[in-house]
Amino acid sequence: MFKIAVLVSGNGTNLQAIIDHYLNNPDIKISLVISNKADAYALKRASLANIPTMVISKKDFPNQSDEILKQVKANNIDLIVLAGYLSILSGSIINEYKNKIINIHPSLIPAFCGPGMYGHHVHEAVIKSGVRYSGCTVHFVNGGVDSGPIILQQAVDVFYTDTPDSVAAKILVYEHKLLVKTIDLIANNKVIVHDNNRVEIKK
């Protein structure tokens, strides 16, 4: 059994996509959902699916990343999935779960990423820039912000009639698909990170 923990902060639509995909999967299980916010609707989604939940906030746990590490190790987690998680992991968890933490970002990294680039801020910057394409990226998490090895990306067209909301809606469809595809690949040992941080996807 390949066990995953999903970290969330908000509504949890990406979490819902993961739940729906693995609900009756005998080989891959969502063992734990952790939020940094007690009022995150994602926690309700997890509870409705009978998935154990925890709230680990900086207010209650100054060493937030260390507490998350403690909990994922206690639950024998194989992969940590950041699905709209708006807090930065740091410290021992990055090393102990090297290439075992993935994040979904709503742009084509390295464009529109880094500190301050999250959620709607990304799509507003995309529209303001006038680029013709945006998209989403699933990458491994390292010590930086949106700087880990890129696993999968999906581009979408950006038209002059688009708004931040319409771009967000187009990208969200692919976020759901890319996340579960990445989890499947990793669970089946098809993702290899080479020394130069380039990712190989095995056939």
PDB file of C-alpha atoms in Angstrom:
ATOM      1  CA  MET A   1       0.000   0.000   0.000  1.00  0.00           C
ATOM      2  CA  PHE A   2       1.365   3.377  -1.098  1.00  0.00           C
ATOM      3  CA  LYS A   3       0.289   5.991   1.448  1.00  0.00           C
ATOM      4  CA  ILE A   4      -0.050   9.705   0.775  1.00  0.00           C
ATOM      5  CA  ALA A   5      -0.644  12.722   2.971  1.00  0.00           C
ATOM      6  CA  VAL A   6      -2.265  15.799   1.442  1.00  0.00           C
ATOM      7  CA  LEU A   7      -1.533  19.266   2.833  1.00  0.00           C
ATOM      8  CA  VAL A   8      -4.214  21.909   2.266  1.00  0.00           C
ATOM      9  CA  SER A   9      -5.136  25.456   3.224  1.00  0.00           C
ATOM     10  CA  GLY A  10      -8.401  26.308   1.505  1.00  0.00           C
ATOM     11  CA  ASN A  11     -11.366  25.009  -0.464  1.00  0.00           C
ATOM     12  CA  GLY A  12      -9.705  21.756  -1.447  1.00  0.00           C
ATOM     13  CA  THR A  13     -10.798  21.184  -5.052  1.00  0.00           C
ATOM     14  CA  ASN A  14      -7.461  19.531  -5.826  1.00  0.00           C
ATOM     15  CA  LEU A  15      -7.895  17.359  -2.743  1.00  0.00           C
ATOM     16  CA  GLN A  16     -11.352  16.385  -3.977  1.00  0.00           C
ATOM     17  CA  ALA A  17      -9.882  15.324  -7.320  1.00  0.00           C
ATOM     18  CA  ILE A  18      -7.391  13.124  -5.475  1.00  0.00           C
ATOM     19  CA  ILE A  19     -10.124  11.648  -3.269  1.00  0.00           C
ATOM     20  CA  ASP A  20     -12.326  10.874  -6.262  1.00  0.00           C
ATOM     21  CA  HIS A  21      -9.454   9.251  -8.152  1.00  0.00           C
ATOM     22  CA  TYR A  22      -8.261   6.993  -5.333  1.00  0.00           C
ATOM     23  CA  LEU A  23     -11.504   6.314  -3.472  1.00  0.00           C
ATOM     24  CA  ASN A  24     -11.601   2.622  -4.380  1.00  0.00           C
ATOM     25  CA  ASN A  25      -7.957   2.110  -5.245  1.00  0.00           C
ATOM     26  CA  PRO A  26      -6.507  -0.890  -3.369  1.00  0.00           C
ATOM     27  CA  ASP A  27      -2.893   0.163  -3.946  1.00  0.00           C
ATOM     28  CA  ILE A  28      -2.837   3.916  -3.210  1.00  0.00           C
ATOM     29  CA  LYS A  29      -4.437   5.412  -0.114  1.00  0.00           C
ATOM     30  CA  ILE A  30      -4.932   8.936   1.211  1.00  0.00           C
ATOM     31  CA  SER A  31      -3.950   8.245   4.808  1.00  0.00           C
ATOM     32  CA  LEU A  32      -3.944  11.775   6.206  1.00  0.00           C
ATOM     33  CA  VAL A  33      -5.033  15.324   5.380  1.00  0.00           C
ATOM     34  CA  ILE A  34      -3.258  18.153   7.199  1.00  0.00           C
ATOM     35  CA  SER A  35      -4.263  21.818   7.125  1.00  0.00           C
ATOM     36  CA  ASN A  36      -2.649  24.917   8.556  1.00  0.00           C
ATOM     37  CA  LYS A  37      -6.116  26.462   8.893  1.00  0.00           C
ATOM     38  CA  ALA A  38      -8.879  25.049  11.074  1.00  0.00           C
ATOM     39  CA  ASP A  39     -11.619  26.557   8.882  1.00  0.00           C
ATOM     40  CA  ALA A  40     -10.337  25.143   5.584  1.00  0.00           C
ATOM     41  CA  TYR A  41     -13.241  23.550   3.705  1.00  0.00           C
ATOM     42  CA  ALA A  42     -10.805  20.894   2.498  1.00  0.00           C
ATOM     43  CA  LEU A  43     -10.989  19.359   5.992  1.00  0.00           C
ATOM     44  CA  LYS A  44     -14.716  18.800   5.538  1.00  0.00           C
ATOM     45  CA  ARG A  45     -14.074  17.116   2.172  1.00  0.00           C
ATOM     46  CA  ALA A  46     -11.633  14.763   3.878  1.00  0.00           C
ATOM     47  CA  SER A  47     -14.019  14.015   6.746  1.00  0.00           C
ATOM     48  CA  LEU A  48     -16.828  13.194   4.317  1.00  0.00           C
ATOM     49  CA  ALA A  49     -14.495  10.649   2.738  1.00  0.00           C
ATOM     50  CA  ASN A  50     -13.570   9.221   6.164  1.00  0.00           C
ATOM     51  CA  ILE A  51      -9.966  10.378   5.872  1.00  0.00           C
ATOM     52  CA  PRO A  52      -8.197  11.319   9.137  1.00  0.00           C
ATOM     53  CA  THR A  53      -7.466  15.040   9.434  1.00  0.00           C
ATOM     54  CA  MET A  54      -5.216  17.267  11.512  1.00  0.00           C
ATOM     55  CA  VAL A  55      -4.740  21.007  11.941  1.00  0.00           C
ATOM     56  CA  ILE A  56      -1.114  22.025  12.374  1.00  0.00           C
ATOM     57  CA  SER A  57      -0.896  25.818  12.498  1.00  0.00           C
ATOM     58  CA  LYS A  58       2.099  28.014  13.211  1.00  0.00           C
ATOM     59  CA  LYS A  59       0.172  29.519  16.096  1.00  0.00           C
ATOM     60  CA  ASP A  60      -0.145  26.173  17.866  1.00  0.00           C
ATOM     61  CA  PHE A  61       3.086  24.657  16.542  1.00  0.00           C
ATOM     62  CA  PRO A  62       5.917  27.189  16.165  1.00  0.00           C
ATOM     63  CA  ASN A  63       8.001  24.407  14.615  1.00  0.00           C
ATOM     64  CA  GLN A  64       5.229  23.638  12.139  1.00  0.00           C
ATOM     65  CA  SER A  65       7.304  21.669   9.624  1.00  0.00           C
ATOM     66  CA  ASP A  66       8.778  19.508  12.381  1.00  0.00           C
ATOM     67  CA  GLU A  67       5.313  18.624  13.653  1.00  0.00           C
ATOM     68  CA  ILE A  68       4.178  17.714  10.141  1.00  0.00           C
ATOM     69  CA  LEU A  69       7.261  15.520   9.779  1.00  0.00           C
ATOM     70  CA  LYS A  70       6.436  13.823  13.079  1.00  0.00           C
ATOM     71  CA  GLN A  71       2.900  13.052  11.934  1.00  0.00           C
ATOM     72  CA  VAL A  72       3.749  11.807   8.436  1.00  0.00           C
ATOM     73  CA  LYS A  73       6.430   9.504   9.837  1.00  0.00           C
ATOM     74  CA  ALA A  74       4.007   8.186  12.457  1.00  0.00           C
ATOM     75  CA  ASN A  75       1.581   7.334   9.649  1.00  0.00           C
ATOM     76  CA  ASN A  76       4.250   5.755   7.416  1.00  0.00           C
ATOM     77  CA  ILE A  77       3.572   8.217   4.611  1.00  0.00           C
ATOM     78  CA  ASP A  78       5.306   7.525   1.296  1.00  0.00           C
ATOM     79  CA  LEU A  79       4.456  10.810  -0.473  1.00  0.00           C
ATOM     80  CA  ILE A  80       3.440  14.277   0.715  1.00  0.00           C
ATOM     81  CA  VAL A  81       1.191  16.202  -1.684  1.00  0.00           C
ATOM     82  CA  LEU A  82       0.818  19.967  -1.350  1.00  0.00           C
ATOM     83  CA  ALA A  83      -2.569  20.835  -2.827  1.00  0.00           C
ATOM     84  CA  GLY A  84      -3.131  24.548  -2.350  1.00  0.00           C
ATOM     85  CA  TYR A  85      -1.042  24.558   0.817  1.00  0.00           C
ATOM     86  CA  LEU A  86      -0.112  28.167   1.603  1.00  0.00           C
ATOM     87  CA  SER A  87       2.726  27.654   4.039  1.00  0.00           C
ATOM     88  CA  ILE A  88       6.393  26.971   3.380  1.00  0.00           C
ATOM     89  CA  LEU A  89       7.890  23.672   4.508  1.00  0.00           C
ATOM     90  CA  SER A  90      11.410  23.892   5.847  1.00  0.00           C
ATOM     91  CA  GLY A  91      13.994  22.118   7.955  1.00  0.00           C
ATOM     92  CA  SER A  92      14.319  18.380   8.411  1.00  0.00           C
ATOM     93  CA  ILE A  93      11.208  17.450   6.448  1.00  0.00           C
ATOM     94  CA  ILE A  94      12.834  18.677   3.219  1.00  0.00           C
ATOM     95  CA  ASN A  95      15.811  16.367   3.695  1.00  0.00           C
ATOM     96  CA  GLU A  96      14.016  13.359   5.150  1.00  0.00           C
ATOM     97  CA  TYR A  97      11.379  13.458   2.409  1.00  0.00           C
ATOM     98  CA  LYS A  98      13.655  14.505  -0.434  1.00  0.00           C
ATOM     99  CA  ASN A  99      11.897  13.896  -3.751  1.00  0.00           C
ATOM    100  CA  LYS A 100       8.893  12.652  -1.796  1.00  0.00           C
ATOM    101  CA  ILE A 101       7.058  15.988  -1.539  1.00  0.00           C
ATOM    102  CA  ILE A 102       5.220  17.384  -4.565  1.00  0.00           C
ATOM    103  CA  ASN A 103       3.473  20.685  -5.145  1.00  0.00           C
ATOM    104  CA  ILE A 104       1.055  21.942  -7.793  1.00  0.00           C
ATOM    105  CA  HIS A 105       1.642  25.524  -8.971  1.00  0.00           C
ATOM    106  CA  PRO A 106      -0.786  27.392 -11.278  1.00  0.00           C
ATOM    107  CA  SER A 107       1.744  28.586 -13.861  1.00  0.00           C
ATOM    108  CA  LEU A 108       4.424  27.236 -16.142  1.00  0.00           C
ATOM    109  CA  ILE A 109       7.444  27.394 -13.841  1.00  0.00           C
ATOM    110  CA  PRO A 110       9.824  29.232 -13.991  1.00  0.00           C
ATOM    111  CA  ALA A 111       7.336  31.906 -15.077  1.00  0.00           C
ATOM    112  CA  PHE A 112       5.081  33.553 -12.487  1.00  0.00           C
ATOM    113  CA  CYS A 113       6.419  31.710  -9.469  1.00  0.00           C
ATOM    114  CA  GLY A 114       8.440  32.326  -6.318  1.00  0.00           C
ATOM    115  CA  PRO A 115       7.708  34.415  -3.196  1.00  0.00           C
ATOM    116  CA  GLY A 116       4.321  36.123  -3.310  1.00  0.00           C
ATOM    117  CA  MET A 117       3.196  34.228  -6.398  1.00  0.00           C
ATOM    118  CA  TYR A 118       0.325  32.044  -5.255  1.00  0.00           C
ATOM    119  CA  GLY A 119      -3.372  31.639  -5.964  1.00  0.00           C
ATOM    120  CA  HIS A 120      -5.039  34.507  -7.771  1.00  0.00           C
ATOM    121  CA  HIS A 121      -1.877  36.640  -7.705  1.00  0.00           C
ATOM    122  CA  VAL A 122      -0.448  34.320 -10.348  1.00  0.00           C
ATOM    123  CA  HIS A 123      -3.363  34.696 -12.747  1.00  0.00           C
ATOM    124  CA  GLU A 124      -3.502  38.463 -12.288  1.00  0.00           C
ATOM    125  CA  ALA A 125       0.191  38.663 -13.192  1.00  0.00           C
ATOM    126  CA  VAL A 126      -0.390  36.469 -16.236  1.00  0.00           C
ATOM    127  CA  ILE A 127      -3.127  38.760 -17.576  1.00  0.00           C
ATOM    128  CA  LYS A 128      -1.121  41.883 -16.843  1.00  0.00           C
ATOM    129  CA  SER A 129       1.933  40.519 -18.670  1.00  0.00           C
ATOM    130  CA  GLY A 130       0.114  39.778 -21.909  1.00  0.00           C
ATOM    131  CA  VAL A 131       1.589  36.274 -22.331  1.00  0.00           C
ATOM    132  CA  ARG A 132      -0.186  33.952 -24.740  1.00  0.00           C
ATOM    133  CA  TYR A 133       0.206  30.812 -22.641  1.00  0.00           C
ATOM    134  CA  SER A 134      -0.001  29.862 -19.010  1.00  0.00           C
ATOM    135  CA  GLY A 135      -0.630  26.535 -17.329  1.00  0.00           C
ATOM    136  CA  CYS A 136       0.293  24.484 -14.313  1.00  0.00           C
ATOM    137  CA  THR A 137       3.324  22.625 -13.002  1.00  0.00           C
ATOM    138  CA  VAL A 138       3.808  19.724 -10.635  1.00  0.00           C
ATOM    139  CA  HIS A 139       7.268  19.792  -9.085  1.00  0.00           C
ATOM    140  CA  PHE A 140       9.208  18.314  -6.217  1.00  0.00           C
ATOM    141  CA  VAL A 141       9.615  20.558  -3.181  1.00  0.00           C
ATOM    142  CA  ASN A 142      13.099  21.585  -2.096  1.00  0.00           C
ATOM    143  CA  GLY A 143      14.425  24.346   0.149  1.00  0.00           C
ATOM    144  CA  GLY A 144      13.372  27.135  -2.220  1.00  0.00           C
ATOM    145  CA  VAL A 145      10.008  28.484  -3.355  1.00  0.00           C
ATOM    146  CA  ASP A 146       8.727  26.768  -6.520  1.00  0.00           C
ATOM    147  CA  SER A 147      12.314  25.819  -7.352  1.00  0.00           C
ATOM    148  CA  GLY A 148      12.327  22.024  -7.113  1.00  0.00           C
ATOM    149  CA  PRO A 149      12.693  19.607 -10.055  1.00  0.00           C
ATOM    150  CA  ILE A 150       9.789  19.856 -12.515  1.00  0.00           C
ATOM    151  CA  ILE A 151       7.833  16.629 -13.036  1.00  0.00           C
ATOM    152  CA  LEU A 152       4.904  17.497 -15.326  1.00  0.00           C
ATOM    153  CA  GLN A 153       3.529  20.637 -16.968  1.00  0.00           C
ATOM    154  CA  GLN A 154       0.435  21.499 -18.976  1.00  0.00           C
ATOM    155  CA  ALA A 155       0.001  24.655 -21.049  1.00  0.00           C
ATOM    156  CA  VAL A 156      -3.256  26.477 -21.745  1.00  0.00           C
ATOM    157  CA  ASP A 157      -3.991  29.294 -24.183  1.00  0.00           C
ATOM    158  CA  VAL A 158      -4.472  32.798 -22.830  1.00  0.00           C
ATOM    159  CA  PHE A 159      -6.660  34.972 -25.058  1.00  0.00           C
ATOM    160  CA  TYR A 160      -7.106  38.745 -25.000  1.00  0.00           C
ATOM    161  CA  THR A 161     -10.654  38.197 -23.753  1.00  0.00           C
ATOM    162  CA  ASP A 162      -9.476  36.202 -20.739  1.00  0.00           C
ATOM    163  CA  THR A 163      -9.606  37.435 -17.165  1.00  0.00           C
ATOM    164  CA  PRO A 164      -7.751  36.142 -14.092  1.00  0.00           C
ATOM    165  CA  ASP A 165     -10.879  34.160 -13.199  1.00  0.00           C
ATOM    166  CA  SER A 166     -11.228  32.530 -16.614  1.00  0.00           C
ATOM    167  CA  VAL A 167      -7.537  31.622 -16.747  1.00  0.00           C
ATOM    168  CA  ALA A 168      -7.763  30.144 -13.251  1.00  0.00           C
ATOM    169  CA  ALA A 169     -10.778  28.046 -14.279  1.00  0.00           C
ATOM    170  CA  LYS A 170      -9.022  26.686 -17.373  1.00  0.00           C
ATOM    171  CA  ILE A 171      -5.892  25.790 -15.442  1.00  0.00           C
ATOM    172  CA  LEU A 172      -7.737  24.180 -12.524  1.00  0.00           C
ATOM    173  CA  VAL A 173      -9.089  21.459 -14.828  1.00  0.00           C
ATOM    174  CA  TYR A 174      -5.526  20.439 -15.655  1.00  0.00           C
ATOM    175  CA  GLU A 175      -4.308  20.792 -12.073  1.00  0.00           C
ATOM    176  CA  HIS A 176      -6.681  17.985 -11.103  1.00  0.00           C
ATOM    177  CA  LYS A 177      -5.447  15.761 -13.922  1.00  0.00           C
ATOM    178  CA  LEU A 178      -1.759  16.481 -13.459  1.00  0.00           C
ATOM    179  CA  LEU A 179      -1.773  15.838  -9.720  1.00  0.00           C
ATOM    180  CA  VAL A 180      -3.239  12.353  -9.911  1.00  0.00           C
ATOM    181  CA  LYS A 181      -1.100  11.491 -12.938  1.00  0.00           C
ATOM    182  CA  THR A 182       2.011  12.488 -10.992  1.00  0.00           C
ATOM    183  CA  ILE A 183       0.972  10.503  -7.933  1.00  0.00           C
ATOM    184  CA  ASP A 184       0.383   7.445 -10.135  1.00  0.00           C
ATOM    185  CA  LEU A 185       3.812   7.825 -11.743  1.00  0.00           C
ATOM    186  CA  ILE A 186       5.622   8.164  -8.416  1.00  0.00           C
ATOM    187  CA  ALA A 187       3.706   5.312  -6.797  1.00  0.00           C
ATOM    188  CA  ASN A 188       4.748   3.090  -9.691  1.00  0.00           C
ATOM    189  CA  ASN A 189       8.427   4.138  -9.494  1.00  0.00           C
ATOM    190  CA  LYS A 190       8.377   5.831 -12.880  1.00  0.00           C
ATOM    191  CA  VAL A 191       9.883   9.166 -11.798  1.00  0.00           C
ATOM    192  CA  ILE A 192      13.667   9.520 -11.571  1.00  0.00           C
ATOM    193  CA  VAL A 193      15.448  12.719 -10.531  1.00  0.00           C
ATOM    194  CA  HIS A 194      18.922  13.021 -12.012  1.00  0.00           C
ATOM    195  CA  ASP A 195      21.796  14.931 -10.408  1.00  0.00           C
ATOM    196  CA  ASN A 196      21.179  17.994 -12.537  1.00  0.00           C
ATOM    197  CA  ASN A 197      17.605  18.214 -11.164  1.00  0.00           C
ATOM    198  CA  ARG A 198      16.110  17.081 -14.446  1.00  0.00           C
ATOM    199  CA  VAL A 199      13.313  14.560 -14.151  1.00  0.00           C
ATOM    200  CA  GLU A 200      13.032  11.414 -16.229  1.00  0.00           C
ATOM    201  CA  ILE A 201       9.619   9.797 -16.680  1.00  0.00           C
ATOM    202  CA  LYS A 202      10.031   6.089 -17.347  1.00  0.00           C
ATOM    203  CA  LYS A 203       7.757   4.444 -19.902  1.00  0.00           C
TER     204      LYS A 203
END
